[in-house]
Amino acid sequence: MRTVPLYATSIILTTAIIIVLFSIRGPPSLDFLDTTPLNSAKKHPDEPLPVTQSGWSFDFKRDARNFGLDEEQCLAAFPDFYKEIDRAIQYRKKVAGKIKPEELEVDWRFDGMMRAMIHDNQLYIIDAHGLAPPNHRARAIATLNAIQRALTSSAIPLPDIEFTFSVHDDAHTSEDDTHTTWAYSRKAHQTSLWLMPDFGLWAWPDVNIRSYSELRTQLALSESHFLDKIPKLVWRGSLAVGSHDVRAGLVEHAANQPWSDVMELDWSDKSNINSRLLSMSDHCEYMFVAQTEGNTYSGRLKFLLNCHSILFSHRLDWIENYHHLMQPTGEFQNFVQVKRDYSDLPKKITRLLDPKEVQRTELIADNARKIFRERYLTPAAEACYWRALIRGWASVQDFEPNFWWEVTETTAEGKTLKRKPRGTPFEAYAIMEEVEWELPAKGRRICIDKDEEEKAEEPQVEQVQEPVEVPAEVQTEQQGDDLVPQQAEVPVDEQT
């Protein structure tokens, strides 16, 4: 019977000691790392990945560029990657019904649309609608190449589908637009859009990312250890964008801070650009990187998430296919979320720089590297996503694509009815960049300055492509992301 009083006395004394210690020393300084429980079943990045029935599991060093993972391997390696595809499928099943052929028309948009078909695991281009402007052309080619790579590396044939995609930042033309197409990003209310991987995961040479895989190789070879990086927050960008409030807030709250390397870019001032512009590899040499939306979604975000650094970001208005994997709180935290105006930035970064919290700080960077650079933003993951997107689209497609069409040709003997494939194979389009052309075909001459052409010893005028008049609304969407344009005096549009 004496045991109960003894236990009670022990508990009272222990509680008193804890109260005294906390009153003197205060609670542990961990408030920068919100431990709110996540509504997620995700495993910690250090835990083993799922294993297939054959015993295979994803190994980053071996499989990061393995484009040929089968469906079971893709699900085991990237189990949480397909949320946007599942959402789009449910929208069609519960709201919009199955996809019909009339939904694949592209003339609802002035330009920047591609209509294509997959037949017998072959990619065909049916309508390249308004893709002559350089910005549109580059994005379309990158996206088609990524789709082709996913097709040709597939272990089994993918279903026949017909689809469209937009190369615009915002695939829709207005807030109440409900057209269905594949898009790089969407707002939450744009439920009719299907998200595809961004064109920059192939290459973005306009901003000196010659190849996404090359960037990753460079970082693997040259990036400093996290604790050896510059202990500052880095950001470069123009304030003349749609999300001016976000960028202006960042610049304001980072001004004159010892931990800040935040600078505004002025694309009209060549000396400003020459002195301030940084490459993506340069960004990754900082402990902290900031990202902001611009006119629409952030084209640089996927690159910043390849850095073994801590990302700071406001709450995003635009959604990409991997954004749901970003965890702002808890033990799996992989970035730091700040207010839209960045007003809480000084408080949060000061805590991260506290030497007593170095292990917690490094954990955030480690989590980000393991989730994004070593897993969900690998080229292998992108190929898996493309194939899942194709299968998902096929599951709610209400028709079988018509591969053949009847055409009437006039011959010396009279008119004849012939059957020919719709569109043109990707292999031919990649060379001609046309769906139809006359024979003998004229060679294409592109990306040649007029002065260089005039200086040519034997200019072939007949091969020069006719100039295309680009409407004003298209000219304003020549996006870049304050990275590294090939010619600094020619600014690229602020995508992010």
Short mmCIF file of C-alpha atoms in Angstrom, two decimals, residues 73-291:
data_model
loop_
_atom_site.label_atom_id
_atom_site.label_comp_id
_atom_site.label_asym_id
_atom_site.label_seq_id
_atom_site.Cartn_x
_atom_site.Cartn_y
_atom_site.Cartn_z
CA GLN A 73 8.47 -0.71 -60.97
CA CYS A 74 7.13 2.81 -61.54
CA LEU A 75 4.51 2.32 -58.85
CA ALA A 76 7.08 0.91 -56.44
CA ALA A 77 9.65 3.63 -57.12
CA PHE A 78 7.29 6.61 -57.20
CA PRO A 79 4.12 5.60 -55.34
CA ASP A 80 2.98 9.13 -54.50
CA PHE A 81 3.64 10.71 -57.90
CA TYR A 82 0.34 10.25 -59.70
CA LYS A 83 -2.06 12.34 -57.62
CA GLU A 84 -2.83 14.78 -60.44
CA ILE A 85 -3.57 11.98 -62.90
CA ASP A 86 -5.92 10.32 -60.43
CA ARG A 87 -7.65 13.65 -59.81
CA ALA A 88 -8.16 14.29 -63.53
CA ILE A 89 -9.57 10.79 -64.06
CA GLN A 90 -12.06 11.25 -61.23
CA TYR A 91 -13.12 14.62 -62.67
CA ARG A 92 -14.00 12.95 -65.96
CA LYS A 93 -15.80 10.06 -64.26
CA LYS A 94 -17.80 12.13 -61.80
CA VAL A 95 -18.28 15.48 -63.58
CA ALA A 96 -17.44 15.77 -67.26
CA GLY A 97 -17.95 12.27 -68.63
CA LYS A 98 -15.66 10.47 -71.03
CA ILE A 99 -13.48 12.41 -73.48
CA LYS A 100 -15.09 12.82 -76.90
CA PRO A 101 -13.44 13.59 -80.27
CA GLU A 102 -14.95 17.08 -80.47
CA GLU A 103 -13.05 18.05 -77.32
CA LEU A 104 -9.78 17.68 -79.22
CA GLU A 105 -10.26 20.66 -81.51
CA VAL A 106 -7.52 23.25 -80.99
CA ASP A 107 -8.92 26.35 -82.70
CA TRP A 108 -10.45 27.59 -79.42
CA ARG A 109 -6.99 28.97 -78.72
CA PHE A 110 -5.23 31.37 -81.12
CA ASP A 111 -1.91 29.55 -80.94
CA GLY A 112 0.39 27.36 -78.89
CA MET A 113 -1.60 24.12 -79.23
CA MET A 114 -0.55 20.66 -80.36
CA ARG A 115 -2.88 17.83 -81.37
CA ALA A 116 -1.31 14.40 -81.48
CA MET A 117 -2.07 10.71 -81.48
CA ILE A 118 -0.44 7.54 -80.23
CA HIS A 119 -1.14 4.57 -82.49
CA ASP A 120 0.62 1.23 -82.17
CA ASN A 121 3.06 2.88 -79.74
CA GLN A 122 4.00 5.44 -82.42
CA LEU A 123 3.62 9.19 -81.91
CA TYR A 124 1.86 11.13 -84.68
CA ILE A 125 1.42 14.90 -84.98
CA ILE A 126 -2.02 15.82 -86.31
CA ASP A 127 -2.17 19.61 -85.90
CA ALA A 128 0.64 21.96 -84.87
CA HIS A 129 -1.55 24.98 -84.20
CA GLY A 130 0.29 28.30 -83.98
CA LEU A 131 3.67 26.93 -82.94
CA ALA A 132 5.88 29.13 -85.14
CA PRO A 133 6.85 31.70 -82.45
CA PRO A 134 10.25 30.70 -81.04
CA ASN A 135 8.99 30.29 -77.49
CA HIS A 136 6.14 28.02 -78.55
CA ARG A 137 8.33 26.06 -80.95
CA ALA A 138 10.97 25.24 -78.34
CA ARG A 139 8.43 24.08 -75.78
CA ALA A 140 6.54 21.93 -78.27
CA ILE A 141 9.71 20.20 -79.48
CA ALA A 142 10.89 19.53 -75.92
CA THR A 143 7.52 18.11 -74.89
CA LEU A 144 7.20 15.91 -77.98
CA ASN A 145 10.69 14.53 -77.43
CA ALA A 146 9.85 13.69 -73.81
CA ILE A 147 6.69 11.85 -74.89
CA GLN A 148 8.61 10.01 -77.60
CA ARG A 149 11.25 8.93 -75.09
CA ALA A 150 8.59 7.58 -72.73
CA LEU A 151 7.01 5.64 -75.61
CA THR A 152 10.15 4.12 -77.08
CA SER A 153 11.51 3.09 -73.68
CA SER A 154 8.29 1.37 -72.61
CA ALA A 155 8.61 -2.37 -72.10
CA ILE A 156 5.07 -2.93 -73.41
CA PRO A 157 2.95 -0.96 -75.92
CA LEU A 158 0.86 1.85 -74.51
CA PRO A 159 -2.83 2.29 -75.39
CA ASP A 160 -3.90 4.21 -78.49
CA ILE A 161 -5.00 7.73 -77.61
CA GLU A 162 -5.62 11.10 -79.23
CA PHE A 163 -4.89 14.19 -77.17
CA THR A 164 -3.90 17.85 -77.18
CA PHE A 165 -1.48 19.90 -75.14
CA SER A 166 -0.86 23.60 -74.65
CA VAL A 167 2.58 25.21 -74.48
CA HIS A 168 1.23 28.34 -72.79
CA ASP A 169 1.95 29.04 -69.13
CA ASP A 170 -1.80 29.26 -68.59
CA ALA A 171 -3.51 26.78 -70.88
CA HIS A 172 -6.87 28.47 -70.54
CA THR A 173 -7.83 31.82 -72.06
CA SER A 174 -10.08 33.04 -69.22
CA GLU A 175 -11.12 32.27 -65.66
CA ASP A 176 -14.28 30.46 -66.79
CA ASP A 177 -12.61 28.43 -69.56
CA THR A 178 -13.26 24.69 -69.16
CA HIS A 179 -11.52 23.19 -72.20
CA THR A 180 -9.72 19.92 -71.59
CA THR A 181 -6.08 19.67 -72.61
CA TRP A 182 -2.71 18.70 -71.20
CA ALA A 183 -0.98 21.61 -69.48
CA TYR A 184 2.22 22.45 -67.62
CA SER A 185 0.33 23.99 -64.70
CA ARG A 186 -3.11 24.91 -63.48
CA LYS A 187 -4.91 26.86 -60.80
CA ALA A 188 -7.03 24.96 -58.31
CA HIS A 189 -10.29 25.82 -60.08
CA GLN A 190 -9.00 24.62 -63.49
CA THR A 191 -10.11 21.06 -62.85
CA SER A 192 -10.54 20.18 -66.54
CA LEU A 193 -6.78 20.39 -67.19
CA TRP A 194 -4.48 17.36 -67.09
CA LEU A 195 -1.00 18.16 -65.79
CA MET A 196 2.00 16.96 -67.78
CA PRO A 197 5.71 17.32 -66.94
CA ASP A 198 7.26 20.70 -67.71
CA PHE A 199 9.24 21.17 -70.92
CA GLY A 200 12.29 22.16 -68.87
CA LEU A 201 12.73 18.56 -67.77
CA TRP A 202 13.97 17.90 -71.31
CA ALA A 203 16.04 21.06 -71.81
CA TRP A 204 15.74 24.85 -71.65
CA PRO A 205 18.68 26.14 -73.70
CA ASP A 206 17.18 29.65 -73.85
CA VAL A 207 18.26 30.03 -70.22
CA ASN A 208 21.44 27.97 -70.59
CA ILE A 209 20.03 24.70 -69.29
CA ARG A 210 21.23 22.70 -72.26
CA SER A 211 19.92 19.47 -70.82
CA TYR A 212 18.17 18.66 -67.57
CA SER A 213 20.28 15.53 -67.20
CA GLU A 214 23.45 17.56 -67.77
CA LEU A 215 22.46 19.98 -64.99
CA ARG A 216 21.96 17.09 -62.61
CA THR A 217 25.33 15.62 -63.58
CA GLN A 218 27.04 18.96 -62.96
CA LEU A 219 25.49 19.25 -59.51
CA ALA A 220 26.46 15.69 -58.60
CA LEU A 221 30.09 16.42 -59.50
CA SER A 222 30.57 19.99 -58.29
CA GLU A 223 27.98 20.97 -55.68
CA SER A 224 29.42 21.75 -52.26
CA HIS A 225 28.41 19.91 -49.10
CA PHE A 226 25.50 21.65 -47.41
CA LEU A 227 27.53 22.87 -44.43
CA ASP A 228 30.21 24.25 -46.76
CA LYS A 229 27.78 26.37 -48.76
CA ILE A 230 27.42 30.14 -48.59
CA PRO A 231 25.19 30.75 -45.53
CA LYS A 232 22.91 33.17 -47.33
CA LEU A 233 19.59 33.28 -49.16
CA VAL A 234 19.94 33.79 -52.92
CA TRP A 235 17.39 35.09 -55.41
CA ARG A 236 17.51 36.95 -58.72
CA GLY A 237 14.53 38.27 -60.63
CA SER A 238 12.61 41.13 -62.17
CA LEU A 239 9.80 42.82 -60.28
CA ALA A 240 7.91 43.62 -63.50
CA VAL A 241 5.72 40.50 -63.37
CA GLY A 242 2.18 39.55 -62.49
CA SER A 243 3.15 38.46 -58.96
CA HIS A 244 4.86 41.77 -58.24
CA ASP A 245 3.70 41.72 -54.62
CA VAL A 246 5.53 38.46 -53.92
CA ARG A 247 8.83 39.55 -55.41
CA ALA A 248 8.69 43.06 -54.00
CA GLY A 249 8.02 41.61 -50.55
CA LEU A 250 11.02 39.32 -50.82
CA VAL A 251 13.31 42.17 -51.88
CA GLU A 252 11.98 44.42 -49.10
CA HIS A 253 12.36 41.95 -46.24
CA ALA A 254 15.76 40.71 -47.38
CA ALA A 255 17.21 44.20 -47.82
CA ASN A 256 20.40 44.99 -45.86
CA GLN A 257 20.38 41.63 -44.09
CA PRO A 258 23.71 39.87 -43.47
CA TRP A 259 22.20 36.60 -44.69
CA SER A 260 20.85 38.03 -47.94
CA ASP A 261 22.07 37.82 -51.54
CA VAL A 262 18.72 38.90 -52.99
CA MET A 263 18.94 41.20 -56.01
CA GLU A 264 16.52 42.61 -58.55
CA LEU A 265 17.33 42.19 -62.24
CA ASP A 266 16.72 44.94 -64.77
CA TRP A 267 16.59 43.40 -68.23
CA SER A 268 16.88 46.83 -69.87
CA ASP A 269 20.26 47.43 -68.21
CA LYS A 270 23.00 45.23 -69.66
CA SER A 271 25.50 46.10 -66.93
CA ASN A 272 22.94 45.12 -64.29
CA ILE A 273 22.44 41.74 -65.95
CA ASN A 274 26.15 41.11 -66.47
CA SER A 275 26.95 41.81 -62.82
CA ARG A 276 24.01 40.08 -61.14
CA LEU A 277 22.84 37.15 -63.24
CA LEU A 278 23.62 33.71 -61.81
CA SER A 279 23.57 30.25 -63.32
CA MET A 280 21.56 27.49 -61.69
CA SER A 281 24.78 25.85 -60.49
CA ASP A 282 25.66 29.17 -58.83
CA HIS A 283 22.29 29.18 -57.06
CA CYS A 284 23.02 25.73 -55.67
CA GLU A 285 26.16 26.99 -53.92
CA TYR A 286 23.98 28.79 -51.35
CA MET A 287 22.46 27.20 -48.26
CA PHE A 288 19.12 28.89 -48.91
CA VAL A 289 17.32 29.51 -52.20
CA ALA A 290 14.15 31.54 -52.65
CA GLN A 291 11.55 30.92 -55.31
#
